[in-house]
Amino acid sequence: MEDSERVKILKAFDETKFGVKGLVDAGITKIPHMFYHPPDHTKKIYSQLNILVEYMNQVMKLGTILLELLSEAFGLNPSYLIDIGCSERLSAFAHYYPACSETELTLGTIKHADVNFISVLLQDHIGGLQVLHKDMWIDVPPLSAALIVNIGDLLQQITNDELKSVHHRVPSNLVGPRVSIASFFGTLTTRTSRFSCNTFGPIEELLCVDDSARYKETSIQEFIVSCITSINSTSPRILLLKTLQFKVVFSFHILEDPCARKRVVESVRDASETFGFFQIVNHGIPLSTLEKIKDGVKSFFEQDSEVKKKFYTREHRPFLYNSNFNLYVFIEPVSPTRVN
Ligand SMILES: O=C(O)CCC(=O)C(=O)O
Ligand SMILES: [Fe+2]
């Protein structure tokens, strides 16, 4: 009922001077519309948010281990990447891709590389993520209970191109809806950041006479600005579409064993150098948590638009809802801070 309509009815009721008792005496058996209390949808949203927070806490633990393994992969102290701020900030995007009947006209997510250190991505059983490898778009097959780890532009920069950030995209699909949750590890861009004065350039320990720094030192703000200034090129670099069943399978239980850990570190480095991404299973996040978060995201998007509207904004908020983050600009993050 419109608010103005409701006020009119309430007024008429008030003017009868009978009160609620008068209505009961008149024999009403149902609560009149004018007394309906709007349902509290925010409760549902907060329970969906709690699920997200629970998931992100677990992703934070996983990311910490991955950053340790990646530090070790370069012979650095295991806490090196964490100590320079790579896990200071964990943010997440939950995506909902409706089924699309005109797949040739649009993309779900355009080609991009993530502007951060690493991302942990959960895609549902529908799949659809593709990564660019040697000018070929490769399907990343949905593996039940697996998480995908992407190397981001900042990790490419600080490893002086030893690791490659991976370009990826999600074509639109006849089948849907598809949901995915991408969690990004980075540093805060605010002044409250412990690392706000830090700049990120190639790690000195990784440089040698034959390999000088390919990037200049940049603050996190400069890095982000430079990444969003280049316009997405539409030139198709796609030669072939093929599927590559590529995964690093490891169990965190075995990381206690130094030999097994060394093998895992080697395969993480190998995958990160060659492909810029890998899938992991046995990552320690229970299947039930993965199912809960996918269901939570789906039910968030599928609830009433009026409820979601309250969270719709393009401003920075701890929790917000909107359409494509790049709705107005087609961006293609590159690494423009390169010096050569
Ligand atoms: O939905 C996906 O699988 C990819 C999402 C993504 O690449 C991103 O959020 O950066
Ligand atoms: Fe991405």
mmCIF file of C-alpha atoms and ligand atoms in Angstrom:
data_model
loop_
_atom_site.group_PDB
_atom_site.id
_atom_site.type_symbol
_atom_site.label_atom_id
_atom_site.label_comp_id
_atom_site.label_asym_id
_atom_site.label_seq_id
_atom_site.Cartn_x
_atom_site.Cartn_y
_atom_site.Cartn_z
ATOM 1 C CA MET A 1 0.000 0.000 0.000
ATOM 2 C CA GLU A 2 1.268 3.490 -0.898
ATOM 3 C CA ASP A 3 2.149 5.653 2.117
ATOM 4 C CA SER A 4 -0.312 8.375 1.068
ATOM 5 C CA GLU A 5 -3.125 5.825 0.766
ATOM 6 C CA ARG A 6 -2.272 4.431 4.180
ATOM 7 C CA VAL A 7 -2.366 7.915 5.748
ATOM 8 C CA LYS A 8 -5.805 8.498 4.211
ATOM 9 C CA ILE A 9 -7.184 5.282 5.662
ATOM 10 C CA LEU A 10 -5.586 5.912 9.054
ATOM 11 C CA LYS A 11 -7.116 9.384 9.123
ATOM 12 C CA ALA A 12 -10.561 8.038 8.320
ATOM 13 C CA PHE A 13 -10.153 5.453 11.076
ATOM 14 C CA ASP A 14 -8.995 8.160 13.530
ATOM 15 C CA GLU A 15 -11.973 10.292 12.727
ATOM 16 C CA THR A 16 -14.397 7.490 13.622
ATOM 17 C CA LYS A 17 -13.107 7.891 17.216
ATOM 18 C CA PHE A 18 -13.907 4.205 17.819
ATOM 19 C CA GLY A 19 -10.338 3.063 18.336
ATOM 20 C CA VAL A 20 -9.104 -0.477 17.758
ATOM 21 C CA LYS A 21 -11.621 -1.823 20.263
ATOM 22 C CA GLY A 22 -14.346 -0.338 18.074
ATOM 23 C CA LEU A 23 -13.036 -2.389 15.159
ATOM 24 C CA VAL A 24 -13.044 -5.546 17.254
ATOM 25 C CA ASP A 25 -16.565 -4.790 18.430
ATOM 26 C CA ALA A 26 -17.572 -4.332 14.804
ATOM 27 C CA GLY A 27 -16.502 -7.951 14.278
ATOM 28 C CA ILE A 28 -13.271 -7.672 12.276
ATOM 29 C CA THR A 29 -11.349 -10.940 12.244
ATOM 30 C CA LYS A 30 -8.322 -9.936 10.170
ATOM 31 C CA ILE A 31 -5.714 -7.267 10.894
ATOM 32 C CA PRO A 32 -6.543 -4.310 8.656
ATOM 33 C CA HIS A 33 -3.837 -3.403 6.155
ATOM 34 C CA MET A 34 -3.289 -0.033 7.800
ATOM 35 C CA PHE A 35 -1.838 -1.832 10.854
ATOM 36 C CA TYR A 36 0.476 -4.118 8.951
ATOM 37 C CA HIS A 37 4.010 -3.822 10.194
ATOM 38 C CA PRO A 38 6.514 -3.969 7.332
ATOM 39 C CA PRO A 39 8.534 -7.185 7.587
ATOM 40 C CA ASP A 40 12.092 -6.688 8.786
ATOM 41 C CA HIS A 41 14.105 -7.772 5.733
ATOM 42 C CA THR A 42 17.281 -6.352 7.176
ATOM 43 C CA LYS A 43 17.436 -9.328 9.560
ATOM 44 C CA LYS A 44 17.707 -11.652 6.569
ATOM 45 C CA ILE A 45 20.370 -9.456 4.964
ATOM 46 C CA TYR A 46 22.390 -9.444 8.187
ATOM 47 C CA SER A 47 22.247 -13.213 8.376
ATOM 48 C CA GLN A 48 23.498 -13.376 4.751
ATOM 49 C CA LEU A 49 26.251 -10.952 5.731
ATOM 50 C CA ASN A 50 27.218 -13.104 8.695
ATOM 51 C CA ILE A 51 27.703 -16.024 6.344
ATOM 52 C CA LEU A 52 29.927 -13.829 4.192
ATOM 53 C CA VAL A 53 31.962 -12.728 7.207
ATOM 54 C CA GLU A 54 32.374 -16.346 8.331
ATOM 55 C CA TYR A 55 33.567 -17.280 4.834
ATOM 56 C CA MET A 56 35.944 -14.328 4.634
ATOM 57 C CA ASN A 57 37.509 -15.245 7.986
ATOM 58 C CA GLN A 58 38.296 -18.654 6.566
ATOM 59 C CA VAL A 59 39.580 -17.175 3.299
ATOM 60 C CA MET A 60 41.846 -14.910 5.361
ATOM 61 C CA LYS A 61 43.399 -17.982 7.025
ATOM 62 C CA LEU A 62 43.845 -19.668 3.655
ATOM 63 C CA GLY A 63 45.296 -16.517 2.074
ATOM 64 C CA THR A 64 47.795 -16.175 4.903
ATOM 65 C CA ILE A 65 49.056 -19.684 4.196
ATOM 66 C CA LEU A 66 49.192 -19.008 0.452
ATOM 67 C CA LEU A 67 51.185 -15.813 0.996
ATOM 68 C CA GLU A 68 53.588 -17.766 3.199
ATOM 69 C CA LEU A 69 54.034 -20.401 0.496
ATOM 70 C CA LEU A 70 54.548 -17.711 -2.144
ATOM 71 C CA SER A 71 57.168 -15.968 0.058
ATOM 72 C CA GLU A 72 58.944 -19.284 0.515
ATOM 73 C CA ALA A 73 58.801 -19.858 -3.238
ATOM 74 C CA PHE A 74 61.236 -16.943 -3.578
ATOM 75 C CA GLY A 75 63.447 -18.028 -0.691
ATOM 76 C CA LEU A 76 62.053 -15.203 1.447
ATOM 77 C CA ASN A 77 61.038 -15.381 5.064
ATOM 78 C CA PRO A 78 57.546 -17.029 5.163
ATOM 79 C CA SER A 79 56.017 -13.874 6.650
ATOM 80 C CA TYR A 80 57.624 -11.549 4.046
ATOM 81 C CA LEU A 81 54.536 -10.841 1.921
ATOM 82 C CA ILE A 82 52.324 -10.496 4.979
ATOM 83 C CA ASP A 83 54.814 -8.129 6.619
ATOM 84 C CA ILE A 84 54.733 -5.765 3.634
ATOM 85 C CA GLY A 85 50.931 -5.586 3.800
ATOM 86 C CA CYS A 86 49.681 -8.124 1.256
ATOM 87 C CA SER A 87 46.919 -9.327 3.565
ATOM 88 C CA GLU A 88 46.081 -6.077 5.323
ATOM 89 C CA ARG A 89 42.818 -5.799 3.436
ATOM 90 C CA LEU A 90 40.441 -8.522 2.359
ATOM 91 C CA SER A 91 37.486 -7.410 0.276
ATOM 92 C CA ALA A 92 34.966 -9.538 -1.562
ATOM 93 C CA PHE A 93 32.736 -9.247 -4.616
ATOM 94 C CA ALA A 94 29.787 -11.581 -4.895
ATOM 95 C CA HIS A 95 28.594 -11.934 -8.484
ATOM 96 C CA TYR A 96 25.278 -13.109 -9.881
ATOM 97 C CA TYR A 97 25.153 -13.874 -13.609
ATOM 98 C CA PRO A 98 21.617 -14.447 -14.891
ATOM 99 C CA ALA A 99 21.090 -16.883 -17.758
ATOM 100 C CA CYS A 100 21.540 -15.012 -21.030
ATOM 101 C CA SER A 101 19.804 -15.871 -24.290
ATOM 102 C CA GLU A 102 21.910 -13.511 -26.431
ATOM 103 C CA THR A 103 25.375 -14.601 -25.452
ATOM 104 C CA GLU A 104 26.967 -13.144 -28.572
ATOM 105 C CA LEU A 105 25.998 -9.611 -27.504
ATOM 106 C CA THR A 106 27.601 -9.310 -24.106
ATOM 107 C CA LEU A 107 30.003 -10.715 -21.549
ATOM 108 C CA GLY A 108 29.413 -11.597 -17.910
ATOM 109 C CA THR A 109 32.727 -10.091 -16.806
ATOM 110 C CA ILE A 110 35.068 -8.432 -19.268
ATOM 111 C CA LYS A 111 38.707 -9.370 -19.671
ATOM 112 C CA HIS A 112 40.752 -8.053 -16.766
ATOM 113 C CA ALA A 113 43.466 -8.937 -14.305
ATOM 114 C CA ASP A 114 42.875 -8.340 -10.609
ATOM 115 C CA VAL A 115 44.474 -5.179 -9.235
ATOM 116 C CA ASN A 116 45.834 -6.705 -6.052
ATOM 117 C CA PHE A 117 48.255 -9.339 -4.755
ATOM 118 C CA ILE A 118 46.192 -12.518 -4.882
ATOM 119 C CA SER A 119 42.505 -13.356 -5.228
ATOM 120 C CA VAL A 120 40.665 -16.424 -4.029
ATOM 121 C CA LEU A 121 37.679 -17.226 -6.215
ATOM 122 C CA LEU A 122 34.800 -19.572 -5.602
ATOM 123 C CA GLN A 123 32.696 -20.387 -8.660
ATOM 124 C CA ASP A 124 29.632 -22.579 -8.598
ATOM 125 C CA HIS A 125 28.950 -25.810 -10.495
ATOM 126 C CA ILE A 126 27.978 -23.921 -13.682
ATOM 127 C CA GLY A 127 31.516 -22.680 -14.237
ATOM 128 C CA GLY A 128 32.267 -20.154 -16.935
ATOM 129 C CA LEU A 129 35.516 -18.578 -15.771
ATOM 130 C CA GLN A 130 38.128 -18.409 -18.528
ATOM 131 C CA VAL A 131 41.779 -17.472 -18.225
ATOM 132 C CA LEU A 132 44.012 -16.191 -20.978
ATOM 133 C CA HIS A 133 47.042 -18.378 -21.552
ATOM 134 C CA LYS A 134 49.330 -17.909 -24.536
ATOM 135 C CA ASP A 135 46.604 -15.987 -26.381
ATOM 136 C CA MET A 136 44.029 -18.695 -25.809
ATOM 137 C CA TRP A 137 40.985 -18.488 -23.627
ATOM 138 C CA ILE A 138 40.974 -21.552 -21.427
ATOM 139 C CA ASP A 139 37.960 -22.766 -19.475
ATOM 140 C CA VAL A 140 38.597 -23.195 -15.782
ATOM 141 C CA PRO A 141 36.387 -26.201 -15.134
ATOM 142 C CA PRO A 142 34.240 -26.028 -12.019
ATOM 143 C CA LEU A 143 35.667 -28.495 -9.529
ATOM 144 C CA SER A 144 33.509 -29.296 -6.596
ATOM 145 C CA ALA A 145 35.018 -27.911 -3.376
ATOM 146 C CA ALA A 146 37.889 -26.242 -5.223
ATOM 147 C CA LEU A 147 38.990 -22.636 -4.918
ATOM 148 C CA ILE A 148 40.786 -20.742 -7.642
ATOM 149 C CA VAL A 149 43.767 -18.590 -6.772
ATOM 150 C CA ASN A 150 44.635 -15.757 -9.156
ATOM 151 C CA ILE A 151 47.901 -13.861 -9.162
ATOM 152 C CA GLY A 152 47.137 -10.126 -9.253
ATOM 153 C CA ASP A 153 48.942 -7.204 -10.897
ATOM 154 C CA LEU A 154 50.606 -6.086 -7.678
ATOM 155 C CA LEU A 155 52.213 -9.460 -7.104
ATOM 156 C CA GLN A 156 53.464 -9.417 -10.692
ATOM 157 C CA GLN A 157 54.949 -5.971 -10.042
ATOM 158 C CA ILE A 158 56.708 -6.816 -6.772
ATOM 159 C CA THR A 159 58.060 -10.078 -8.154
ATOM 160 C CA ASN A 160 59.422 -8.167 -11.170
ATOM 161 C CA ASP A 161 57.404 -10.336 -13.596
ATOM 162 C CA GLU A 162 58.565 -13.638 -12.080
ATOM 163 C CA LEU A 163 54.893 -14.309 -11.396
ATOM 164 C CA LYS A 164 52.300 -13.331 -13.957
ATOM 165 C CA SER A 165 48.946 -11.835 -13.184
ATOM 166 C CA VAL A 166 46.300 -13.698 -15.090
ATOM 167 C CA HIS A 167 43.827 -12.106 -17.483
ATOM 168 C CA HIS A 168 40.434 -13.641 -17.067
ATOM 169 C CA ARG A 169 36.813 -13.132 -18.041
ATOM 170 C CA VAL A 170 33.396 -14.728 -17.793
ATOM 171 C CA PRO A 171 31.397 -15.004 -21.033
ATOM 172 C CA SER A 172 27.647 -14.806 -20.763
ATOM 173 C CA ASN A 173 25.953 -18.152 -20.641
ATOM 174 C CA LEU A 174 22.670 -19.683 -21.717
ATOM 175 C CA VAL A 175 22.673 -21.514 -18.430
ATOM 176 C CA GLY A 176 22.201 -19.647 -15.213
ATOM 177 C CA PRO A 177 22.033 -18.075 -12.781
ATOM 178 C CA ARG A 178 25.679 -18.540 -11.900
ATOM 179 C CA VAL A 179 27.162 -17.165 -8.686
ATOM 180 C CA SER A 180 30.768 -16.576 -7.744
ATOM 181 C CA ILE A 181 32.562 -14.938 -4.845
ATOM 182 C CA ALA A 182 35.913 -13.260 -5.440
ATOM 183 C CA SER A 183 38.022 -12.306 -2.400
ATOM 184 C CA PHE A 184 40.879 -9.884 -2.932
ATOM 185 C CA PHE A 185 44.015 -9.575 -0.824
ATOM 186 C CA GLY A 186 45.576 -6.113 -0.788
ATOM 187 C CA THR A 187 46.482 -3.171 1.390
ATOM 188 C CA LEU A 188 44.106 -0.476 2.547
ATOM 189 C CA THR A 189 44.105 2.721 0.537
ATOM 190 C CA THR A 190 43.152 4.844 3.533
ATOM 191 C CA ARG A 191 45.442 6.817 5.814
ATOM 192 C CA THR A 192 44.636 4.429 8.621
ATOM 193 C CA SER A 193 46.628 1.779 6.779
ATOM 194 C CA ARG A 194 49.779 0.633 8.540
ATOM 195 C CA PHE A 195 51.309 0.570 5.091
ATOM 196 C CA SER A 196 49.932 3.848 3.691
ATOM 197 C CA CYS A 197 53.407 5.324 3.310
ATOM 198 C CA ASN A 198 54.740 2.178 1.669
ATOM 199 C CA THR A 199 55.495 1.963 -1.993
ATOM 200 C CA PHE A 200 55.452 -1.248 -3.934
ATOM 201 C CA GLY A 201 58.227 -1.981 -6.366
ATOM 202 C CA PRO A 202 60.159 -5.126 -7.203
ATOM 203 C CA ILE A 203 61.450 -6.858 -4.067
ATOM 204 C CA GLU A 204 65.165 -6.104 -3.816
ATOM 205 C CA GLU A 205 66.080 -9.648 -2.849
ATOM 206 C CA LEU A 206 64.710 -10.850 -6.199
ATOM 207 C CA LEU A 207 66.796 -8.514 -8.323
ATOM 208 C CA CYS A 208 70.181 -9.421 -9.660
ATOM 209 C CA VAL A 209 72.657 -7.919 -12.134
ATOM 210 C CA ASP A 210 70.945 -9.518 -15.099
ATOM 211 C CA ASP A 211 67.500 -8.569 -13.961
ATOM 212 C CA SER A 212 67.024 -4.942 -13.035
ATOM 213 C CA ALA A 213 63.747 -3.516 -11.736
ATOM 214 C CA ARG A 214 61.085 -3.475 -14.448
ATOM 215 C CA TYR A 215 58.696 -1.372 -12.394
ATOM 216 C CA LYS A 216 59.082 1.794 -10.422
ATOM 217 C CA GLU A 217 58.054 2.078 -6.810
ATOM 218 C CA THR A 218 54.383 3.083 -6.585
ATOM 219 C CA SER A 219 52.057 3.848 -3.735
ATOM 220 C CA ILE A 220 48.942 1.746 -3.637
ATOM 221 C CA GLN A 221 46.823 4.758 -4.680
ATOM 222 C CA GLU A 222 49.032 5.489 -7.720
ATOM 223 C CA PHE A 223 48.911 1.842 -8.660
ATOM 224 C CA ILE A 224 45.124 1.663 -8.650
ATOM 225 C CA VAL A 225 44.727 4.941 -10.555
ATOM 226 C CA SER A 226 47.174 3.862 -13.243
ATOM 227 C CA CYS A 227 45.442 0.518 -13.623
ATOM 228 C CA ILE A 228 42.036 2.001 -14.324
ATOM 229 C CA THR A 229 43.119 4.562 -16.877
ATOM 230 C CA SER A 230 43.709 2.295 -19.817
ATOM 231 C CA ILE A 231 40.728 1.584 -22.034
ATOM 232 C CA ASN A 232 39.822 -1.972 -22.810
ATOM 233 C CA SER A 233 40.912 -2.989 -26.271
ATOM 234 C CA THR A 234 38.242 -4.917 -28.090
ATOM 235 C CA SER A 235 40.665 -6.555 -30.500
ATOM 236 C CA PRO A 236 40.127 -10.280 -30.175
ATOM 237 C CA ARG A 237 43.293 -12.041 -29.108
ATOM 238 C CA ILE A 238 41.421 -15.280 -28.913
ATOM 239 C CA LEU A 239 42.733 -17.998 -31.114
ATOM 240 C CA LEU A 240 41.159 -21.092 -29.759
ATOM 241 C CA LEU A 241 38.969 -22.151 -26.957
ATOM 242 C CA LYS A 242 40.067 -25.224 -25.159
ATOM 243 C CA THR A 243 39.769 -26.774 -21.789
ATOM 244 C CA LEU A 244 42.719 -27.371 -19.595
ATOM 245 C CA GLN A 245 42.263 -29.411 -16.500
ATOM 246 C CA PHE A 246 44.894 -27.691 -14.479
ATOM 247 C CA LYS A 247 45.040 -27.880 -10.758
ATOM 248 C CA VAL A 248 47.398 -27.934 -7.853
ATOM 249 C CA VAL A 249 46.031 -30.415 -5.431
ATOM 250 C CA PHE A 250 47.366 -30.197 -1.985
ATOM 251 C CA SER A 251 46.275 -30.873 1.472
ATOM 252 C CA PHE A 252 47.116 -28.424 4.175
ATOM 253 C CA HIS A 253 47.636 -31.330 6.563
ATOM 254 C CA ILE A 254 50.801 -32.219 4.718
ATOM 255 C CA LEU A 255 52.291 -28.742 5.000
ATOM 256 C CA GLU A 256 53.751 -29.680 8.387
ATOM 257 C CA ASP A 257 56.089 -32.064 6.641
ATOM 258 C CA PRO A 258 59.061 -30.062 5.240
ATOM 259 C CA CYS A 259 59.508 -32.274 2.145
ATOM 260 C CA ALA A 260 55.832 -32.203 1.262
ATOM 261 C CA ARG A 261 55.764 -28.461 1.903
ATOM 262 C CA LYS A 262 58.674 -27.965 -0.486
ATOM 263 C CA ARG A 263 56.787 -29.826 -3.203
ATOM 264 C CA VAL A 264 53.701 -27.686 -2.654
ATOM 265 C CA VAL A 265 55.783 -24.483 -2.727
ATOM 266 C CA GLU A 266 57.320 -25.613 -6.025
ATOM 267 C CA SER A 267 53.988 -26.391 -7.640
ATOM 268 C CA VAL A 268 52.476 -23.107 -6.435
ATOM 269 C CA ARG A 269 55.393 -21.206 -7.938
ATOM 270 C CA ASP A 270 55.316 -23.214 -11.133
ATOM 271 C CA ALA A 271 51.579 -22.608 -11.642
ATOM 272 C CA SER A 272 51.893 -18.930 -10.704
ATOM 273 C CA GLU A 273 54.734 -18.388 -13.182
ATOM 274 C CA THR A 274 53.210 -20.341 -16.017
ATOM 275 C CA PHE A 275 49.507 -19.663 -15.743
ATOM 276 C CA GLY A 276 49.064 -16.948 -13.116
ATOM 277 C CA PHE A 277 46.439 -19.048 -11.418
ATOM 278 C CA PHE A 278 45.788 -22.433 -9.893
ATOM 279 C CA GLN A 279 42.938 -24.363 -8.347
ATOM 280 C CA ILE A 280 43.228 -25.825 -4.905
ATOM 281 C CA VAL A 281 41.333 -28.526 -3.136
ATOM 282 C CA ASN A 282 41.772 -29.654 0.472
ATOM 283 C CA HIS A 283 42.150 -25.996 1.345
ATOM 284 C CA GLY A 284 40.685 -26.368 4.805
ATOM 285 C CA ILE A 285 37.416 -24.484 4.159
ATOM 286 C CA PRO A 286 34.589 -26.953 4.775
ATOM 287 C CA LEU A 287 32.331 -27.819 1.867
ATOM 288 C CA SER A 288 29.372 -26.796 4.027
ATOM 289 C CA THR A 289 30.768 -23.236 4.299
ATOM 290 C CA LEU A 290 31.218 -23.079 0.512
ATOM 291 C CA GLU A 291 27.658 -24.271 -0.053
ATOM 292 C CA LYS A 292 26.312 -21.835 2.545
ATOM 293 C CA ILE A 293 28.023 -18.832 1.001
ATOM 294 C CA LYS A 294 26.889 -19.712 -2.546
ATOM 295 C CA ASP A 295 23.291 -20.165 -1.314
ATOM 296 C CA GLY A 296 23.533 -16.952 0.720
ATOM 297 C CA VAL A 297 24.696 -14.962 -2.304
ATOM 298 C CA LYS A 298 21.960 -16.433 -4.483
ATOM 299 C CA SER A 299 19.266 -15.671 -1.947
ATOM 300 C CA PHE A 300 20.587 -12.119 -1.497
ATOM 301 C CA PHE A 301 20.318 -11.405 -5.228
ATOM 302 C CA GLU A 302 16.995 -13.166 -5.604
ATOM 303 C CA GLN A 303 15.184 -11.244 -2.902
ATOM 304 C CA ASP A 304 12.884 -8.333 -3.526
ATOM 305 C CA SER A 305 14.460 -5.423 -5.421
ATOM 306 C CA GLU A 306 12.938 -2.961 -2.950
ATOM 307 C CA VAL A 307 14.923 -4.597 -0.160
ATOM 308 C CA LYS A 308 18.214 -4.641 -2.064
ATOM 309 C CA LYS A 309 17.699 -1.067 -3.241
ATOM 310 C CA LYS A 310 18.525 0.207 0.249
ATOM 311 C CA PHE A 311 22.066 -1.044 -0.241
ATOM 312 C CA TYR A 312 22.445 0.118 -3.849
ATOM 313 C CA THR A 313 25.173 2.712 -4.109
ATOM 314 C CA ARG A 314 28.378 3.569 -5.957
ATOM 315 C CA GLU A 315 29.892 5.133 -2.867
ATOM 316 C CA HIS A 316 32.438 3.338 -0.729
ATOM 317 C CA ARG A 317 30.594 1.515 2.032
ATOM 318 C CA PRO A 318 31.519 -1.497 4.127
ATOM 319 C CA PHE A 319 28.697 -3.382 2.415
ATOM 320 C CA LEU A 320 27.027 -2.347 -0.807
ATOM 321 C CA TYR A 321 25.082 -3.640 -3.761
ATOM 322 C CA ASN A 322 25.356 -2.394 -7.339
ATOM 323 C CA SER A 323 25.696 -3.387 -10.976
ATOM 324 C CA ASN A 324 29.027 -3.914 -12.716
ATOM 325 C CA PHE A 325 31.747 -1.976 -10.918
ATOM 326 C CA ASN A 326 32.863 -0.836 -14.379
ATOM 327 C CA LEU A 327 29.433 0.005 -15.708
ATOM 328 C CA TYR A 328 30.534 3.322 -17.218
ATOM 329 C CA VAL A 329 34.111 2.565 -18.212
ATOM 330 C CA PHE A 330 35.461 -0.449 -19.946
ATOM 331 C CA ILE A 331 38.705 -0.920 -18.153
ATOM 332 C CA GLU A 332 41.493 -3.284 -18.806
ATOM 333 C CA PRO A 333 43.897 -3.282 -15.907
ATOM 334 C CA VAL A 334 47.444 -3.461 -17.212
ATOM 335 C CA SER A 335 50.675 -2.737 -15.457
ATOM 336 C CA PRO A 336 51.403 0.777 -16.687
ATOM 337 C CA THR A 337 54.035 1.392 -14.041
ATOM 338 C CA ARG A 338 56.439 -0.724 -16.102
ATOM 339 C CA VAL A 339 59.605 1.111 -16.972
ATOM 340 C CA ASN A 340 60.762 -0.902 -19.965
HETATM 341 O O1 LIG B 1 32.844 -14.497 -11.610
HETATM 342 C C1 LIG B 1 33.987 -14.891 -11.801
HETATM 343 O O2 LIG B 1 34.271 -16.088 -11.914
HETATM 344 C C2 LIG B 1 35.117 -13.881 -11.951
HETATM 345 C C3 LIG B 1 34.976 -12.663 -11.112
HETATM 346 C C4 LIG B 1 36.186 -11.803 -11.194
HETATM 347 O O3 LIG B 1 37.041 -12.010 -12.005
HETATM 348 C C5 LIG B 1 36.387 -10.667 -10.279
HETATM 349 O O4 LIG B 1 35.513 -10.384 -9.442
HETATM 350 O O5 LIG B 1 37.448 -10.028 -10.365
HETATM 351 FE FE FE B 2 38.847 -10.901 -11.511
#
